[in-house]
Amino acid sequence: MDALQDRFKSQKLSTSPVKVTKICCIGAGYVGGPTCAVIALKCPHIQVTIVDLNEARVDAWNSEDFKLPIYEPGLEEVVRKARGRNLFFSTDVDKGIQDADLIFVSVNTPTKKSGVGAGFAADLNYVELATRRIAAVANSSKIVVEKSTVPCRTAESMRTILEANSKPGCHFDILSNPEFLAEGTAISDLFAPDRVLIGSLQTPEGIAACVALKDVYKNWVPAEKVLTVGLWSSELSKLAANAMLAQRISSINALSAICEATGANIDEVAHAVGKDTRVGPKFLKASVGFGGSCFQKDILNLVYLSESLHLPEVAAYWRQVVEMNEYQKRRFAKTVVDTLFNTITGKRIAVLGFAFKADTGDTRESAAISLIRDFQDERALVNVYDPQVPHDQIWLDLQEASPRLPIEQIKKQVTICPSALEACRNAEAVVIATEWAEFREIDWEAVYKNMNKPAFVFDGRLLVDAEKLRKIGFKVTSIGRGERL
Ligand code: UDX
Ligand code: ADP
């Protein structure tokens, strides 16, 4: 018996924890899809329905040949085992809501592009619409779980909306259960999480709802790894975890600039620092800059929150983590221009990788987007290759990065190539933007033969063996390495 259940019993509560038998997840994206597919796999006695308004996305989840809408190692196997058994994907949001005892809200929460807090605050429009839909169609009590990363106190807003709009006899308990999975390792992160965090109101009903969700996770997660806390602590912990991880990367990237100026080697520095058990070795890999849907968004959220709380020094501290990341991306692009004799106008640059990290097809906030935009501004020709990102997504991202350029102009400057080898043909320089393992194993001799000379490699991910490439004839520049060329 764990402490939560002890507390539950000792309070002799009138409310019993619901035995969850039907789960609905609103939002079949990078978070909702893998998370609820794993819940279905691990809990065959629970029916899990993932609903989404986007019909094409739902069709892809249901596709006969398992061409799923997101690329994630191990995901297909999970979906193959559970789909049709107790895992279902549907566009019937209302039915999904009505049938469920517990609803995860896993919709997108991008940074606001206009209005109050533009550029910083999260756009909660999708969360609000999903919450209003729950209130409008639910005809029995539900546990509503906030899964999307949201600013602190969103659960409170959800509760207010639900209470103001619910039908008689319907009661809603709100939980916060942030997801800590990282893309590319989502399935292993979900199978063996470092922790599962559940935040609830500390009322009898709140604790009962918390026990119900904990019971779901206990099907495969050891009880001691399920942390139960207050709602606000849970919401803030998610922002804090991402901010601190991003802060490590910005710290190591700041040091990489010092290494380049002094001749030190950032990998050696990171290794030496990481050996201190208080620091630890993870998340100290210097790079061209962090990307992904969470880090920047969550830090900007934290900045916005700090400013709203009249804590300008706290806001400035966290803002600097994002500014350092922007600096790192700009600095890398500038190194390419400087090294290519101060001009890349009309020169062909091969950009290897477009996703924000390896083993995902996700491009949100990818460093490759800023790099290519900077190269375009310098009037270079860019060849790009990524093994997973759909071509349409690349055009969409490049258009968004240069809104004033017509797409025809962008397509004149940028070519999407079918392989790394093709991308490098006739190029002056190769820029490694994503750490796909296949870039380490390319036939670099063949790449060299097909390139204009001198042939440059700029390694933004410390991926390739620089010495080996230099022996072939390349002039190599790596992030955080003093010795150039
Ligand atoms: C992150 C958090 O890790 C996860 O817990 C949270 O739920 C969502 O946000 P994700 O963005 O999917 O996950 O990937 P992550 O592995 O954290 O990488 C983020 C970015 O940092 C990537 O661009 C990656 O390449 C970069 N990175 C990571 C580095 O540059 N150096 C490192 O040492 C680690
Ligand atoms: P994340 O990375 O947070 O999972 P995604 O953008 O990948 O974000 O996925 C969010 C999904 O939520 C999208 O597929 C979107 O269509 C879906 N969605 C947004 N609002 C609603 C809603 N009100 N009802 C159902 N689905 C929604």
XYZ file of C-alpha atoms and ligand atoms in Angstrom:
546
model
C 0.000 0.000 0.000
C 1.564 3.325 -0.971
C 1.435 6.567 0.961
C -1.201 8.122 -1.247
C -3.593 5.242 -0.765
C -2.837 5.265 2.980
C -3.759 8.912 3.082
C -6.818 8.211 1.041
C -7.972 5.501 3.472
C -7.102 7.417 6.624
C -9.207 10.366 5.467
C -12.240 8.026 5.235
C -13.242 9.805 2.074
C -16.714 9.664 0.710
C -15.275 9.716 -2.823
C -13.794 6.452 -4.092
C -11.129 6.416 -6.744
C -12.682 5.687 -10.127
C -11.583 2.413 -11.682
C -10.485 3.647 -15.064
C -11.666 1.373 -17.867
C -11.967 3.822 -20.758
C -9.486 6.531 -21.642
C -9.855 9.192 -24.314
C -6.900 11.240 -25.474
C -7.666 14.503 -27.282
C -4.796 15.178 -29.699
C -3.025 12.493 -31.742
C 0.315 14.326 -31.991
C 3.856 13.733 -30.788
C 2.749 13.593 -27.151
C -0.760 12.087 -27.215
C -0.047 9.433 -29.871
C 2.965 7.631 -28.369
C 1.861 8.149 -24.728
C -1.584 6.676 -25.146
C -0.393 3.926 -27.494
C 1.947 2.771 -24.720
C -0.828 3.028 -22.103
C -2.970 0.797 -24.346
C -0.139 -1.692 -24.798
C 0.587 -1.913 -21.077
C -3.061 -1.912 -19.938
C -4.944 -4.382 -22.156
C -7.977 -4.117 -19.843
C -8.356 -0.382 -20.599
C -9.906 0.824 -23.842
C -7.903 3.758 -25.193
C -9.317 6.007 -27.926
C -7.153 8.768 -29.348
C -9.197 11.456 -31.083
C -8.099 14.333 -33.285
C -9.843 16.888 -35.489
C -7.197 16.391 -38.164
C -8.651 13.686 -40.401
C -5.454 13.088 -42.379
C -3.555 12.495 -39.144
C -6.157 10.016 -37.850
C -6.194 8.220 -41.227
C -2.422 7.849 -41.027
C -2.655 6.360 -37.518
C -5.246 3.918 -38.894
C -3.400 3.168 -42.146
C -3.210 -0.492 -43.121
C 0.486 -0.312 -43.944
C 1.260 1.457 -40.624
C 2.547 4.632 -42.294
C 2.109 6.527 -39.032
C 2.002 10.338 -39.019
C 5.071 10.629 -36.801
C 8.396 8.860 -36.966
C 9.475 7.446 -33.638
C 11.637 4.335 -33.203
C 9.604 1.432 -31.721
C 6.249 3.186 -32.142
C 5.055 1.105 -35.063
C 5.540 -2.113 -33.098
C 3.492 -0.763 -30.183
C 0.684 0.357 -32.503
C 0.741 -2.974 -34.380
C 0.225 -4.858 -31.099
C -2.511 -2.679 -29.621
C -4.435 -1.124 -32.521
C -7.850 -2.735 -32.965
C -7.426 -4.621 -29.668
C -7.863 -1.828 -27.128
C -6.327 1.105 -29.025
C -8.446 3.132 -31.434
C -7.925 6.320 -33.426
C -10.933 8.415 -34.390
C -12.118 11.840 -35.490
C -15.261 11.436 -33.397
C -14.097 13.673 -30.571
C -17.519 13.887 -28.910
C -18.021 10.134 -28.671
C -14.489 9.699 -27.352
C -15.237 12.228 -24.609
C -18.639 10.766 -23.732
C -17.405 7.182 -23.445
C -14.347 7.885 -21.269
C -13.805 7.895 -17.492
C -10.526 9.729 -17.929
C -9.563 12.218 -20.652
C -6.031 13.316 -21.500
C -5.812 16.739 -23.124
C -2.763 16.534 -25.420
C -3.381 19.345 -27.865
C -0.778 21.762 -29.187
C 0.221 24.806 -27.123
C 2.475 26.885 -29.403
C 3.920 30.262 -28.419
C 1.471 33.092 -29.143
C 2.193 34.936 -32.388
C 0.050 38.013 -31.692
C -1.808 39.808 -28.918
C -0.830 40.067 -25.249
C 2.332 38.086 -24.499
C 3.077 37.532 -28.214
C 6.377 35.738 -28.680
C 6.408 34.544 -25.052
C 3.115 33.300 -23.664
C 1.615 29.971 -24.690
C -1.358 30.041 -27.005
C -3.976 28.247 -24.943
C -6.677 28.495 -27.558
C -6.472 24.771 -28.396
C -6.574 23.756 -24.722
C -9.540 26.020 -24.139
C -11.458 24.727 -27.160
C -10.846 21.113 -26.129
C -11.915 21.887 -22.547
C -15.086 23.639 -23.726
C -15.869 20.627 -25.893
C -15.549 18.312 -22.899
C -17.948 20.480 -20.906
C -20.399 20.698 -23.797
C -20.709 17.003 -24.578
C -19.883 15.075 -21.375
C -22.926 13.553 -19.769
C -21.175 11.869 -16.838
C -18.367 12.776 -14.416
C -14.801 12.631 -15.754
C -11.220 12.953 -14.683
C -9.598 15.496 -17.025
C -5.832 15.297 -17.262
C -3.729 18.135 -18.587
C -0.936 16.464 -20.568
C 0.171 19.249 -22.909
C 2.919 21.484 -21.542
C 1.064 24.498 -20.244
C 1.829 27.574 -18.177
C 1.211 27.381 -14.433
C -2.392 27.712 -13.387
C -3.856 26.413 -16.656
C -5.544 23.625 -14.711
C -7.350 26.313 -12.726
C -8.641 27.883 -15.959
C -9.734 24.463 -17.207
C -11.582 23.849 -13.963
C -13.367 27.190 -14.169
C -14.459 26.509 -17.751
C -15.651 22.988 -16.924
C -17.522 24.027 -13.787
C -19.210 26.943 -15.527
C -20.417 24.828 -18.421
C -21.055 21.331 -17.068
C -24.411 19.581 -17.088
C -26.128 18.795 -13.771
C -24.651 15.686 -12.153
C -21.361 15.943 -14.041
C -18.316 16.514 -11.880
C -14.832 17.106 -13.250
C -11.555 16.487 -11.447
C -8.515 18.100 -13.014
C -5.078 16.549 -12.845
C -1.767 17.710 -14.215
C 0.334 14.870 -15.616
C 3.132 16.416 -17.685
C 4.918 14.257 -20.212
C 8.701 14.080 -20.012
C 9.364 11.919 -23.065
C 12.010 13.096 -25.506
C 11.405 12.600 -29.214
C 13.510 9.888 -30.773
C 13.480 7.916 -27.510
C 9.786 8.381 -26.705
C 8.947 4.686 -26.520
C 11.802 3.703 -24.219
C 11.133 6.830 -22.106
C 7.492 5.774 -21.773
C 8.350 2.138 -21.019
C 10.804 3.093 -18.274
C 10.241 6.692 -17.187
C 12.575 8.351 -14.656
C 9.394 9.472 -12.950
C 5.713 10.020 -13.585
C 4.408 13.233 -12.079
C 0.772 13.666 -11.099
C -0.484 16.950 -9.692
C -3.888 17.279 -8.080
C -5.831 19.487 -5.778
C -5.301 18.257 -2.222
C -9.026 17.732 -1.688
C -10.626 14.285 -1.183
C -11.869 14.342 -4.780
C -8.508 15.518 -6.111
C -6.668 12.784 -4.256
C -9.178 10.164 -5.416
C -8.613 11.204 -9.035
C -4.874 11.072 -8.472
C -5.121 7.501 -7.114
C -7.166 6.498 -10.172
C -4.508 7.749 -12.590
C -1.697 6.335 -10.497
C -3.405 2.937 -10.723
C -3.214 3.176 -14.523
C 0.552 3.801 -14.447
C 1.090 1.100 -11.830
C 0.414 -1.467 -14.564
C 4.039 -1.002 -15.612
C 5.703 1.803 -13.661
C 7.013 0.993 -10.146
C 4.875 2.828 -7.558
C 7.870 4.683 -6.109
C 8.464 6.341 -9.471
C 5.024 7.910 -9.512
C 5.329 11.258 -7.735
C 2.164 12.895 -6.500
C 2.246 16.620 -5.803
C 0.037 19.703 -5.830
C -1.316 20.978 -9.143
C 0.876 24.076 -9.338
C 4.043 22.215 -8.396
C 3.355 19.721 -11.167
C 2.805 22.430 -13.779
C 5.894 24.361 -12.695
C 8.063 21.220 -12.514
C 7.571 20.547 -16.212
C 8.673 24.066 -17.163
C 11.546 23.878 -14.670
C 12.822 20.518 -15.960
C 12.918 21.750 -19.566
C 14.420 25.108 -18.606
C 17.217 23.428 -16.642
C 17.988 20.956 -19.430
C 18.115 23.768 -21.986
C 20.232 25.839 -19.628
C 22.865 23.057 -19.577
C 23.037 23.115 -23.370
C 23.330 26.899 -23.510
C 26.057 26.735 -20.862
C 28.087 24.214 -22.833
C 27.471 26.143 -26.056
C 28.707 29.351 -24.401
C 31.854 27.441 -23.421
C 32.190 26.124 -26.997
C 32.738 29.720 -28.160
C 35.559 30.079 -25.620
C 37.051 26.763 -26.809
C 37.074 27.946 -30.423
C 38.806 31.166 -29.424
C 41.426 29.490 -27.253
C 42.174 26.108 -28.808
C 40.498 24.033 -26.086
C 38.257 21.111 -27.083
C 34.637 21.289 -25.891
C 34.203 17.494 -25.785
C 37.185 17.232 -23.434
C 35.830 20.060 -21.268
C 32.336 18.500 -21.164
C 33.810 15.105 -20.300
C 35.909 16.538 -17.478
C 33.027 18.592 -16.078
C 30.516 15.749 -16.431
C 32.728 13.382 -14.419
C 31.761 15.367 -11.344
C 28.874 13.276 -10.045
C 27.122 16.459 -8.934
C 27.021 17.636 -12.549
C 26.712 14.317 -14.434
C 27.545 13.618 -18.082
C 24.188 14.030 -19.839
C 23.017 17.034 -21.866
C 26.490 18.474 -22.214
C 26.885 17.938 -25.947
C 27.765 21.193 -27.662
C 25.732 21.771 -30.802
C 24.608 24.292 -33.353
C 21.741 25.039 -30.954
C 18.849 23.250 -29.330
C 15.492 22.962 -31.084
C 12.258 21.074 -30.526
C 8.774 22.065 -29.547
C 9.474 22.377 -25.825
C 12.697 24.045 -24.724
C 12.300 27.495 -26.205
C 8.543 27.562 -25.679
C 8.778 26.531 -22.042
C 11.540 28.988 -21.205
C 9.629 31.819 -22.845
C 6.651 30.738 -20.765
C 8.787 30.929 -17.658
C 10.015 34.394 -18.694
C 6.442 35.530 -19.222
C 5.373 34.076 -15.885
C 8.293 35.756 -14.074
C 7.471 39.099 -15.643
C 3.799 38.736 -14.725
C 4.901 38.053 -11.155
C 7.075 41.217 -11.180
C 10.313 39.258 -11.029
C 12.330 40.969 -13.796
C 15.711 39.557 -12.682
C 14.339 36.013 -12.816
C 12.873 36.700 -16.256
C 16.204 38.089 -17.522
C 18.076 35.044 -16.203
C 15.959 32.549 -18.140
C 15.696 34.733 -21.225
C 19.473 34.571 -21.549
C 19.288 30.781 -22.096
C 17.263 31.371 -25.269
C 19.414 34.315 -26.336
C 22.557 32.194 -26.036
C 20.884 29.591 -28.254
C 20.066 32.203 -30.902
C 23.643 33.464 -30.686
C 25.000 29.934 -31.207
C 22.936 29.430 -34.374
C 23.963 32.844 -35.785
C 27.590 32.298 -34.794
C 27.727 28.971 -36.643
C 26.238 30.459 -39.833
C 28.740 33.312 -39.621
C 31.634 30.845 -39.224
C 30.556 29.209 -42.502
C 30.523 32.558 -44.328
C 33.827 33.736 -42.794
C 35.580 30.470 -43.616
C 34.360 30.446 -47.217
C 36.415 33.598 -47.804
C 33.727 35.954 -46.469
C 31.181 35.284 -49.172
C 28.831 32.458 -50.026
C 26.910 34.309 -52.731
C 26.164 31.856 -55.532
C 28.025 29.050 -53.712
C 26.340 25.705 -53.145
C 26.064 24.567 -49.518
C 24.872 21.066 -48.603
C 22.889 21.009 -45.355
C 22.692 17.497 -43.921
C 19.710 17.090 -41.624
C 16.619 19.233 -41.195
C 14.982 17.652 -38.100
C 15.721 19.297 -34.726
C 17.526 16.139 -33.571
C 18.198 12.639 -34.881
C 15.572 9.873 -34.908
C 12.617 12.172 -35.380
C 10.904 13.771 -38.356
C 9.926 16.785 -36.233
C 11.306 20.143 -37.352
C 9.864 22.509 -34.767
C 12.494 25.183 -33.880
C 15.140 23.169 -35.721
C 18.518 24.915 -36.002
C 18.607 23.875 -39.689
C 15.780 26.319 -40.426
C 17.744 29.328 -39.109
C 20.926 28.178 -40.830
C 19.263 27.827 -44.230
C 17.516 31.195 -43.804
C 20.886 32.831 -43.037
C 22.489 31.127 -46.065
C 19.593 32.292 -48.250
C 20.052 35.854 -46.972
C 23.674 35.592 -48.142
C 22.320 34.485 -51.544
C 23.845 31.012 -51.383
C 22.361 27.959 -53.100
C 21.356 25.297 -50.593
C 20.970 21.536 -51.065
C 19.186 19.907 -48.156
C 18.735 16.267 -47.220
C 16.980 14.671 -44.248
C 16.055 10.974 -44.038
C 12.706 11.551 -42.298
C 11.316 15.032 -42.782
C 8.577 15.195 -45.453
C 9.407 17.635 -48.270
C 6.200 19.634 -47.750
C 7.259 20.295 -44.171
C 10.639 21.649 -45.318
C 8.955 24.087 -47.728
C 6.475 25.122 -45.032
C 9.246 25.835 -42.520
C 11.404 27.748 -45.000
C 8.437 29.830 -46.096
C 7.615 30.645 -42.478
C 11.243 31.614 -41.806
C 11.323 34.036 -44.768
C 7.718 35.252 -45.034
C 8.611 38.061 -47.424
C 10.182 35.758 -50.029
C 7.813 34.175 -52.545
C 7.996 30.361 -52.422
C 9.192 30.301 -56.070
C 12.219 32.349 -54.998
C 12.897 29.979 -52.091
C 12.640 26.999 -54.458
C 15.158 28.645 -56.803
C 17.695 28.819 -53.980
C 16.950 25.579 -52.143
C 16.884 22.031 -53.526
C 15.673 19.035 -51.515
C 17.850 16.040 -52.353
C 17.099 12.293 -52.144
C 20.365 11.355 -50.387
C 23.290 12.875 -48.545
C 25.588 11.998 -51.432
C 23.332 13.822 -53.906
C 23.115 16.852 -51.618
C 26.894 17.151 -51.483
C 27.418 16.917 -55.270
C 29.105 20.072 -56.622
C 28.867 21.765 -53.228
C 31.591 23.991 -51.762
C 30.722 23.068 -48.190
C 28.840 20.446 -46.190
C 27.062 21.608 -43.026
C 25.960 18.924 -40.555
C 22.859 20.262 -38.826
C 21.329 17.065 -37.370
C 23.199 14.151 -35.788
C 21.691 11.341 -37.929
C 23.952 8.276 -37.538
C 23.959 7.760 -41.320
C 25.959 10.984 -41.787
C 28.816 9.438 -39.831
C 28.838 6.479 -42.181
C 28.553 8.255 -45.535
C 31.200 7.342 -48.092
C 33.148 10.545 -47.402
C 35.737 9.672 -50.096
C 32.935 9.715 -52.673
C 31.551 12.952 -51.217
C 34.988 14.559 -51.539
C 35.417 13.494 -55.174
C 32.103 15.118 -56.145
C 32.682 18.442 -54.373
C 34.332 21.649 -55.542
C 37.750 22.242 -53.993
C 38.722 23.266 -51.422
C 35.952 21.128 -49.906
C 34.752 22.290 -46.483
C 32.885 20.414 -43.749
C 31.211 22.285 -40.870
C 30.213 19.877 -38.142
C 27.473 21.444 -36.029
C 26.940 18.249 -34.061
C 30.456 16.981 -33.317
C 29.420 13.906 -35.286
C 32.184 13.021 -37.715
C 35.796 12.034 -37.169
C 37.444 15.330 -38.163
C 40.932 13.800 -38.439
C 39.728 11.095 -40.821
C 38.048 13.687 -43.004
C 41.136 15.900 -43.014
C 43.172 12.923 -44.262
C 40.774 12.633 -47.207
C 41.432 16.304 -47.986
C 38.504 18.118 -46.377
C 38.925 21.356 -44.482
C 36.951 20.675 -41.307
C 35.510 23.088 -38.736
C 33.808 21.573 -35.687
C 31.808 23.375 -32.990
C 33.943 24.000 -29.923
C 37.251 22.914 -31.424
C 40.082 25.418 -31.436
C 41.989 24.075 -34.382
C 40.297 25.197 -37.566
C 40.494 23.675 -41.060
C 12.692 17.689 -24.393
C 12.923 17.075 -23.011
O 14.144 16.323 -23.013
C 11.735 16.195 -22.631
O 11.892 15.706 -21.297
C 10.446 17.014 -22.732
O 9.322 16.198 -22.457
C 10.306 17.605 -24.107
O 11.467 18.404 -24.428
P 12.934 16.843 -26.908
O 12.791 18.289 -27.270
O 12.093 15.839 -27.613
O 12.680 16.633 -25.334
O 14.466 16.401 -27.169
P 15.832 16.562 -26.359
O 16.544 15.278 -26.439
O 15.640 17.134 -25.019
O 16.665 17.585 -27.279
C 16.287 18.951 -27.402
C 17.295 19.692 -28.237
O 18.542 19.826 -27.549
C 17.647 18.981 -29.568
O 17.762 19.931 -30.601
C 18.982 18.328 -29.272
O 19.737 18.113 -30.424
C 19.609 19.371 -28.352
N 20.651 18.836 -27.463
C 20.334 17.879 -26.545
C 21.940 19.349 -27.538
O 22.240 20.223 -28.360
N 22.895 18.867 -26.671
C 22.617 17.918 -25.730
O 23.533 17.548 -24.982
C 21.297 17.397 -25.669
P 2.347 17.841 -29.335
O 3.785 17.836 -29.728
O 2.071 18.676 -28.104
O 1.736 16.480 -29.252
P 1.089 18.195 -31.938
O 0.903 19.459 -32.724
O 1.991 17.134 -32.483
O 1.547 18.667 -30.487
O -0.331 17.501 -31.691
C -1.451 18.142 -31.193
C -2.700 17.571 -31.899
O -3.859 18.063 -31.239
C -2.837 17.966 -33.373
O -2.881 16.786 -34.178
C -4.175 18.748 -33.433
O -4.910 18.474 -34.614
C -4.896 18.201 -32.215
N -5.933 19.097 -31.691
C -5.814 20.404 -31.377
N -6.981 20.882 -30.866
C -7.862 19.852 -30.864
C -9.227 19.690 -30.444
N -9.924 20.710 -29.921
N -9.809 18.466 -30.582
C -9.109 17.433 -31.098
N -7.827 17.513 -31.505
C -7.197 18.695 -31.385
